[in-house]
XYZ file of C-alpha atoms in Angstrom:
477
model
C 10.863 47.342 21.286
C 8.482 44.598 20.251
C 9.498 40.977 20.123
C 8.560 39.057 17.027
C 6.854 35.695 17.497
C 9.064 32.791 16.398
C 8.345 31.703 12.866
C 6.223 28.577 12.626
C 7.819 25.590 10.925
C 6.469 23.499 8.095
C 5.551 20.227 9.787
C 6.170 17.125 7.676
C 4.593 13.880 8.873
C 6.499 10.912 7.446
C 10.096 10.469 6.297
C 9.686 8.558 3.042
C 10.514 10.191 -0.284
C 7.313 12.281 -0.304
C 8.123 13.805 3.079
C 11.807 14.274 2.274
C 10.974 15.953 -1.038
C 8.516 18.265 0.719
C 11.107 19.170 3.332
C 13.700 19.921 0.649
C 11.422 22.359 -1.178
C 10.166 24.011 2.004
C 13.756 24.661 3.066
C 14.554 26.005 -0.381
C 11.668 28.465 0.065
C 13.167 29.703 3.334
C 11.032 27.794 5.834
C 12.109 25.872 8.891
C 11.092 22.197 8.759
C 10.182 19.820 11.581
C 9.830 16.244 10.372
C 8.047 13.686 12.548
C 7.995 9.942 11.883
C 6.573 7.213 14.093
C 9.107 4.660 12.808
C 12.423 4.289 14.645
C 14.401 4.903 11.439
C 13.735 7.259 8.495
C 12.986 6.294 4.905
C 9.564 4.659 5.062
C 8.774 2.220 2.267
C 10.640 4.472 -0.176
C 14.004 3.269 1.087
C 13.038 -0.273 0.005
C 11.945 0.708 -3.533
C 13.850 -1.518 -5.906
C 12.902 -0.893 -9.529
C 13.438 2.840 -9.956
C 11.778 6.152 -10.739
C 10.000 6.968 -13.982
C 11.036 9.854 -16.190
C 9.880 10.738 -19.696
C 12.162 12.702 -22.011
C 15.294 12.441 -19.881
C 18.834 12.601 -21.192
C 19.323 9.058 -19.904
C 16.550 7.844 -22.218
C 18.054 9.795 -25.082
C 21.398 8.077 -24.525
C 19.568 4.802 -25.277
C 18.344 6.218 -28.580
C 14.873 7.162 -27.313
C 14.681 10.610 -28.863
C 11.136 11.293 -27.680
C 8.845 9.792 -25.058
C 5.311 11.096 -25.456
C 3.412 8.002 -24.277
C 3.840 8.240 -20.488
C 0.514 10.018 -19.961
C -1.419 7.536 -22.122
C 0.351 4.559 -20.495
C -0.680 5.871 -17.060
C -4.288 6.430 -18.122
C -4.468 2.961 -19.645
C -3.025 1.431 -16.482
C -5.584 3.313 -14.333
C -8.366 1.491 -16.202
C -12.047 2.312 -15.767
C -11.275 4.277 -12.587
C -9.880 7.105 -14.726
C -13.398 7.932 -15.951
C -14.997 7.878 -12.481
C -16.138 11.261 -11.210
C -17.263 10.532 -7.659
C -15.776 12.043 -5.612
C -14.928 14.803 -8.110
C -11.151 14.379 -8.278
C -9.361 15.891 -11.279
C -7.559 12.708 -12.284
C -6.526 14.125 -15.648
C -4.760 17.083 -14.048
C -2.989 14.891 -11.492
C -1.697 12.483 -14.143
C -0.659 15.382 -16.360
C 1.413 16.846 -13.522
C 2.904 13.450 -12.651
C 4.015 12.671 -16.184
C 4.946 16.148 -17.435
C 7.130 16.871 -14.386
C 8.833 13.485 -14.417
C 11.873 14.665 -16.367
C 12.468 17.572 -13.985
C 12.118 15.211 -11.003
C 14.804 12.899 -12.400
C 17.030 15.890 -13.239
C 16.584 17.270 -9.717
C 17.734 14.025 -8.151
C 20.571 13.478 -10.602
C 21.886 17.028 -10.873
C 21.222 18.594 -7.465
C 21.582 15.520 -5.281
C 24.058 13.532 -7.389
C 21.951 10.360 -7.455
C 23.028 7.933 -10.177
C 19.960 7.317 -12.376
C 21.788 6.418 -15.553
C 20.333 2.902 -16.036
C 16.925 2.858 -17.735
C 14.671 -0.214 -17.957
C 11.263 -0.984 -19.435
C 8.787 -2.279 -16.876
C 5.335 -3.769 -17.321
C 2.720 -1.503 -18.873
C 5.278 0.942 -20.272
C 5.591 1.551 -24.003
C 9.326 2.344 -23.777
C 12.136 2.111 -21.201
C 11.630 4.992 -18.719
C 12.288 3.577 -15.236
C 15.591 4.976 -13.932
C 17.968 3.465 -11.416
C 21.699 3.534 -10.723
C 24.444 1.173 -11.772
C 25.948 0.787 -8.289
C 25.186 -1.505 -5.358
C 22.479 0.623 -3.722
C 18.887 0.038 -4.886
C 17.293 3.241 -6.236
C 15.063 3.877 -3.234
C 17.958 3.658 -0.791
C 20.193 5.784 -3.027
C 17.587 8.538 -3.358
C 16.535 8.554 0.304
C 20.156 8.552 1.525
C 21.098 11.481 -0.709
C 18.108 13.532 0.425
C 18.647 12.757 4.102
C 22.277 13.832 3.848
C 21.284 17.101 2.186
C 18.540 17.838 4.719
C 20.641 17.027 7.784
C 23.266 19.493 6.577
C 20.685 22.300 6.858
C 20.384 23.855 10.319
C 16.728 24.737 9.632
C 15.802 21.041 9.424
C 15.160 18.614 12.252
C 13.995 14.998 12.167
C 12.408 13.238 15.119
C 11.878 9.486 14.818
C 9.630 7.438 17.107
C 7.376 10.495 17.129
C 3.789 9.315 16.688
C 1.361 11.990 15.465
C -1.944 11.338 17.235
C -4.027 14.347 16.141
C -4.207 17.116 13.584
C -4.934 20.284 15.543
C -7.642 22.401 13.954
C -9.641 25.561 14.457
C -11.851 27.795 12.322
C -12.002 25.029 9.719
C -8.216 24.953 9.225
C -5.428 22.643 10.333
C -3.148 24.511 12.750
C -0.561 21.880 13.629
C -0.165 18.463 15.227
C -0.157 16.702 18.557
C 2.375 13.896 18.838
C 3.872 11.487 21.343
C 7.452 10.368 21.789
C 9.035 7.668 23.917
C 8.060 9.351 27.179
C 4.394 8.988 26.225
C 3.711 12.648 26.910
C 1.766 14.665 24.312
C 3.585 17.475 22.521
C 1.968 20.141 20.354
C 3.518 21.829 17.381
C 1.954 24.647 15.347
C 2.451 25.197 11.639
C 1.228 24.112 8.207
C 1.211 20.328 7.807
C 2.409 18.143 4.935
C 0.977 14.662 5.536
C 3.141 11.972 3.935
C 2.609 9.001 6.237
C 2.188 6.287 3.582
C -0.555 3.848 2.628
C -2.469 1.114 4.420
C -1.150 -2.072 2.826
C 0.385 -3.034 6.173
C -2.862 -2.474 8.071
C -4.061 -6.048 7.549
C -6.615 -6.058 10.367
C -7.765 -2.456 9.882
C -8.376 -0.585 6.629
C -7.179 -3.440 4.428
C -9.658 -5.878 5.935
C -12.366 -3.199 5.733
C -11.944 -2.386 2.054
C -10.491 -5.652 0.705
C -11.482 -8.592 2.925
C -10.847 -10.877 -0.061
C -7.109 -10.339 0.386
C -7.014 -11.997 3.805
C -4.148 -14.463 4.054
C -2.180 -13.119 1.078
C 1.364 -12.137 2.106
C 2.580 -8.544 1.955
C 5.752 -6.569 1.270
C 4.633 -4.135 3.991
C 5.461 -4.512 7.642
C 2.406 -4.741 9.875
C 1.317 -1.347 11.210
C -1.945 0.559 11.685
C -2.848 3.153 9.073
C -2.783 6.919 9.731
C -5.856 7.711 7.648
C -8.042 8.224 10.701
C -6.168 11.432 11.497
C -7.322 12.812 8.157
C -10.869 11.526 8.602
C -11.049 13.492 11.853
C -10.666 16.764 9.923
C -13.305 15.608 7.399
C -10.904 14.827 4.574
C -12.417 13.013 1.595
C -11.069 9.678 0.315
C -11.092 8.014 -3.099
C -10.393 4.554 -4.596
C -9.944 2.938 -1.190
C -10.650 -0.538 -2.564
C -7.897 -0.179 -5.193
C -5.120 -2.250 -3.671
C -2.200 -3.364 -5.802
C -1.140 -6.981 -5.751
C 2.452 -7.114 -6.953
C 2.963 -10.333 -8.929
C 6.372 -11.202 -7.489
C 7.330 -11.430 -3.842
C 10.013 -13.988 -2.973
C 9.053 -17.184 -1.158
C 11.958 -17.632 1.248
C 13.001 -21.321 1.320
C 13.988 -20.864 4.982
C 10.536 -19.521 5.955
C 8.072 -20.303 3.139
C 4.950 -19.484 5.152
C 6.023 -16.015 6.274
C 3.311 -13.381 5.827
C 6.038 -10.813 5.045
C 7.857 -11.206 1.737
C 10.789 -9.415 0.128
C 9.788 -7.853 -3.161
C 11.238 -9.416 -6.297
C 11.838 -6.181 -8.192
C 9.947 -5.699 -11.437
C 13.298 -4.790 -12.993
C 14.171 -8.500 -12.870
C 11.483 -9.145 -15.463
C 12.091 -5.884 -17.276
C 15.726 -6.805 -17.882
C 14.813 -10.211 -19.299
C 13.488 -12.504 -16.561
C 10.655 -14.950 -17.300
C 7.937 -16.578 -15.186
C 7.255 -20.322 -15.273
C 4.341 -22.297 -13.881
C 4.634 -25.468 -11.820
C 4.656 -27.307 -15.159
C 7.707 -25.294 -16.198
C 5.891 -23.287 -18.879
C 5.600 -19.557 -19.547
C 1.972 -18.504 -19.198
C 1.900 -14.686 -19.394
C 3.672 -11.761 -21.043
C 5.904 -10.812 -18.110
C 5.733 -7.130 -19.101
C 1.995 -6.780 -18.792
C 0.746 -4.414 -16.086
C 1.019 -5.666 -12.523
C -2.683 -6.381 -12.180
C -2.724 -8.527 -15.335
C 0.384 -10.532 -14.364
C -0.933 -11.004 -10.820
C -4.304 -12.210 -12.102
C -2.610 -14.719 -14.414
C -0.565 -16.147 -11.541
C -3.584 -16.251 -9.222
C -5.512 -18.241 -11.835
C -3.018 -21.066 -11.229
C -3.413 -23.541 -8.333
C -2.377 -22.130 -4.955
C -1.198 -23.559 -1.659
C -1.686 -22.539 1.957
C 1.447 -22.546 4.103
C 0.973 -21.659 7.774
C -2.240 -19.730 6.976
C -0.516 -17.830 4.147
C -2.114 -18.142 0.696
C 0.480 -18.250 -2.049
C 1.113 -19.254 -5.624
C 4.579 -20.659 -6.187
C 5.912 -19.591 -9.578
C 9.504 -19.777 -10.820
C 11.290 -16.549 -11.751
C 14.252 -17.297 -14.031
C 16.911 -14.908 -15.336
C 19.561 -15.809 -17.888
C 23.180 -14.566 -17.499
C 22.392 -11.362 -19.410
C 19.452 -10.462 -17.183
C 21.426 -11.460 -14.058
C 24.278 -9.173 -15.081
C 21.921 -6.276 -15.835
C 20.420 -6.557 -12.328
C 23.651 -7.227 -10.429
C 22.831 -4.857 -7.545
C 19.545 -6.685 -6.956
C 20.758 -10.230 -7.575
C 23.714 -9.880 -5.215
C 21.367 -9.021 -2.337
C 18.870 -11.757 -3.222
C 21.666 -14.364 -3.425
C 22.970 -13.236 -0.030
C 19.477 -13.536 1.457
C 19.049 -17.011 -0.034
C 16.035 -15.918 -2.086
C 17.743 -16.656 -5.407
C 20.032 -19.525 -6.378
C 22.368 -19.927 -9.322
C 21.955 -23.176 -11.256
C 23.409 -24.582 -14.437
C 20.816 -25.019 -17.150
C 21.557 -28.748 -17.352
C 20.525 -29.113 -13.680
C 17.050 -27.684 -14.248
C 13.965 -29.862 -14.680
C 13.549 -31.106 -18.286
C 10.340 -29.120 -18.793
C 12.091 -25.941 -17.608
C 15.014 -26.554 -19.971
C 12.514 -26.932 -22.796
C 10.913 -23.573 -21.931
C 14.304 -21.881 -21.657
C 15.284 -23.203 -25.094
C 11.979 -22.116 -26.594
C 12.318 -18.618 -25.194
C 16.008 -18.364 -26.127
C 15.136 -19.312 -29.713
C 12.411 -16.649 -29.765
C 14.836 -13.961 -28.574
C 17.726 -14.983 -30.831
C 15.478 -14.967 -33.892
C 13.618 -11.830 -32.766
C 10.459 -13.787 -33.320
C 6.865 -13.055 -32.387
C 6.039 -14.171 -28.871
C 2.727 -16.020 -28.674
C 2.163 -14.362 -25.284
C 2.782 -10.876 -26.690
C 6.094 -9.912 -25.122
C 7.952 -7.460 -27.367
C 10.912 -6.323 -25.232
C 13.372 -8.980 -24.042
C 15.682 -6.881 -21.912
C 19.275 -8.141 -21.751
C 18.535 -11.837 -22.345
C 21.480 -13.321 -24.268
C 21.347 -17.061 -23.493
C 21.414 -19.118 -26.714
C 19.147 -22.142 -27.202
C 20.229 -25.786 -27.221
C 23.336 -27.569 -25.999
C 25.340 -24.335 -26.103
C 23.594 -23.159 -22.941
C 23.758 -26.260 -20.726
C 26.773 -25.179 -18.673
C 25.579 -21.568 -18.357
C 24.326 -20.442 -14.958
C 20.866 -18.929 -14.568
C 19.362 -17.195 -11.521
C 16.260 -18.888 -10.137
C 13.830 -17.986 -7.355
C 10.287 -18.826 -6.277
C 7.775 -15.958 -6.230
C 4.144 -15.339 -5.310
C 1.720 -12.407 -5.584
C 1.877 -10.066 -2.571
C -0.135 -7.143 -1.237
C 2.123 -4.233 -2.134
C 0.572 -0.779 -2.550
C -2.662 1.116 -1.998
C -3.747 3.306 -4.906
C -6.586 4.792 -2.848
C -6.178 7.509 -0.278
C -7.029 11.069 0.627
C -8.291 13.329 -2.165
C -6.009 16.194 -3.149
C -5.606 18.711 -5.944
C -2.866 19.884 -8.297
C -1.406 22.035 -5.505
C -1.292 18.965 -3.207
C -3.980 20.487 -0.956
C -6.092 17.944 0.939
C -9.787 18.201 0.054
C -13.011 17.738 1.981
C -16.705 17.828 0.998
C -18.419 21.193 0.874
C -22.058 22.014 1.384
C -24.000 21.649 -1.838
C -21.525 19.161 -3.319
C -17.988 19.183 -4.583
C -14.722 19.362 -2.699
C -12.737 22.254 -1.205
C -9.197 22.481 0.208
C -8.624 22.163 3.937
C -6.525 25.216 4.872
C -3.181 24.336 6.398
C -3.039 20.736 5.116
C -1.202 19.217 2.170
C -0.446 15.580 1.288
C 1.806 13.555 -0.998
C 2.837 9.971 -1.623
C 0.928 6.772 -0.989
C -1.431 8.455 1.505
C -3.105 10.165 -1.475
C -5.553 8.755 -4.038
C -6.780 9.601 -7.507
C -3.584 9.309 -9.555
C -3.192 5.602 -10.235
C -6.803 4.429 -10.414
C -7.067 0.645 -10.571
C -3.360 -0.047 -11.073
C -0.049 1.758 -10.512
C 2.746 1.520 -13.043
C 6.072 0.336 -11.664
C 8.379 3.301 -11.110
C 5.548 5.767 -10.514
C 5.531 5.452 -6.730
C 8.900 7.155 -6.227
C 7.917 9.581 -8.964
C 4.679 10.706 -7.326
C 6.548 11.142 -4.044
C 9.115 13.394 -5.685
C 6.689 15.403 -7.833
C 3.873 15.988 -5.369
C 6.146 16.053 -2.336
C 8.007 18.994 -3.862
C 4.737 20.740 -4.680
C 3.389 20.185 -1.164
C 6.538 21.508 0.504
C 6.665 24.615 -1.653
C 2.967 25.366 -1.134
C 3.164 24.838 2.649
C 6.148 27.196 2.849
C 4.310 29.748 0.731
C 1.402 29.721 3.171
C 3.714 31.020 5.891
C 4.788 34.039 3.838
C 1.180 34.751 2.889
C -0.077 34.500 6.467
């Protein structure tokens, strides 16, 4: 008799939505999955995602009367800006965006139908032509709801294992291919694991003194929604992976300034859904100054054109975010948490500064008359506050926000099969055998600016592709 060698697992590095999605598809294809994450708890940044996941053509959109949504691709291209036309390195941006947008409905259906995630609430975020960002109506934010459902499903499968506090220190390679990983756990001893690798370790927005300072030194001192940690990109560089758009770093326009710790370099994100559902932004003079539903880069630039302050070495712009009762009600799951954290307060309109009351009345008149906004806003969410004396005893939700370093659009180059690419002799890029990637570690999809709701989406779409392709490589070996 001959003994058969044990089947190699698909190795997934990172436990955010990209890694979890990859693991789910690899298991579906019959593979065993070993997931490694250096963090002590699973979920990555995905578990903190607060606005939702994009989907075009979903039944949830149709229930709102949106019979057809054929503008997601063009919205994404427009948001990517001039970067979409760049051809060096030769990344097929068009193909990546086509996959992202065309598979968005199936991604939402997968989460809703197979994993029973509530995604029935649909909002319109900045840069979107129609409402297409899905979240649930319960207390859990969308990222936590999605990650929790996937973790539960994976842990119920005996072919899946998750090891936290497992720091991958090297991609093992030979004959030009990636063969596995070397990693360390609490005992500090190196461990080696062989198998195809899906790399989903996240971006570098928390690497303030490393890659972030290298590619965007101008962002020094600006607070971040990312916890401080070194980037993992060097592991990919060591196997000659190519990178793209590394200086494309997204500044999210709204991170909360905590009254208890105003100078903190770490800020809680004020979800874009707060503006999408009707919230407005006011300057120190109490005036609206930007269409709140512009793309994130445009809104951030408008805020950063205002005077700023420096608090304990942190550069910030203190702008008021105000939601009327309708917008507060539509974002109950968010507002409840922000109130508990002390990041948002409820105030009666009559207790606001006179210049703020004037702006609230002006905006309320605009909405009630369905007028033309001089700043260009066309969708007003669930704002229902009337203008004038009728609103003075109504309570509004108010918080102070500032732009924050949030997301890195740049990362490793990859193709429509989620294969990581490296330069080849004579020019061009070729796949690195044995290595796939998905999520924020990758580049080439978002260009100069990412649309809200497309981070969870890219994790789901390309994570599933990566997991399926990695599993397939085992059967083809």
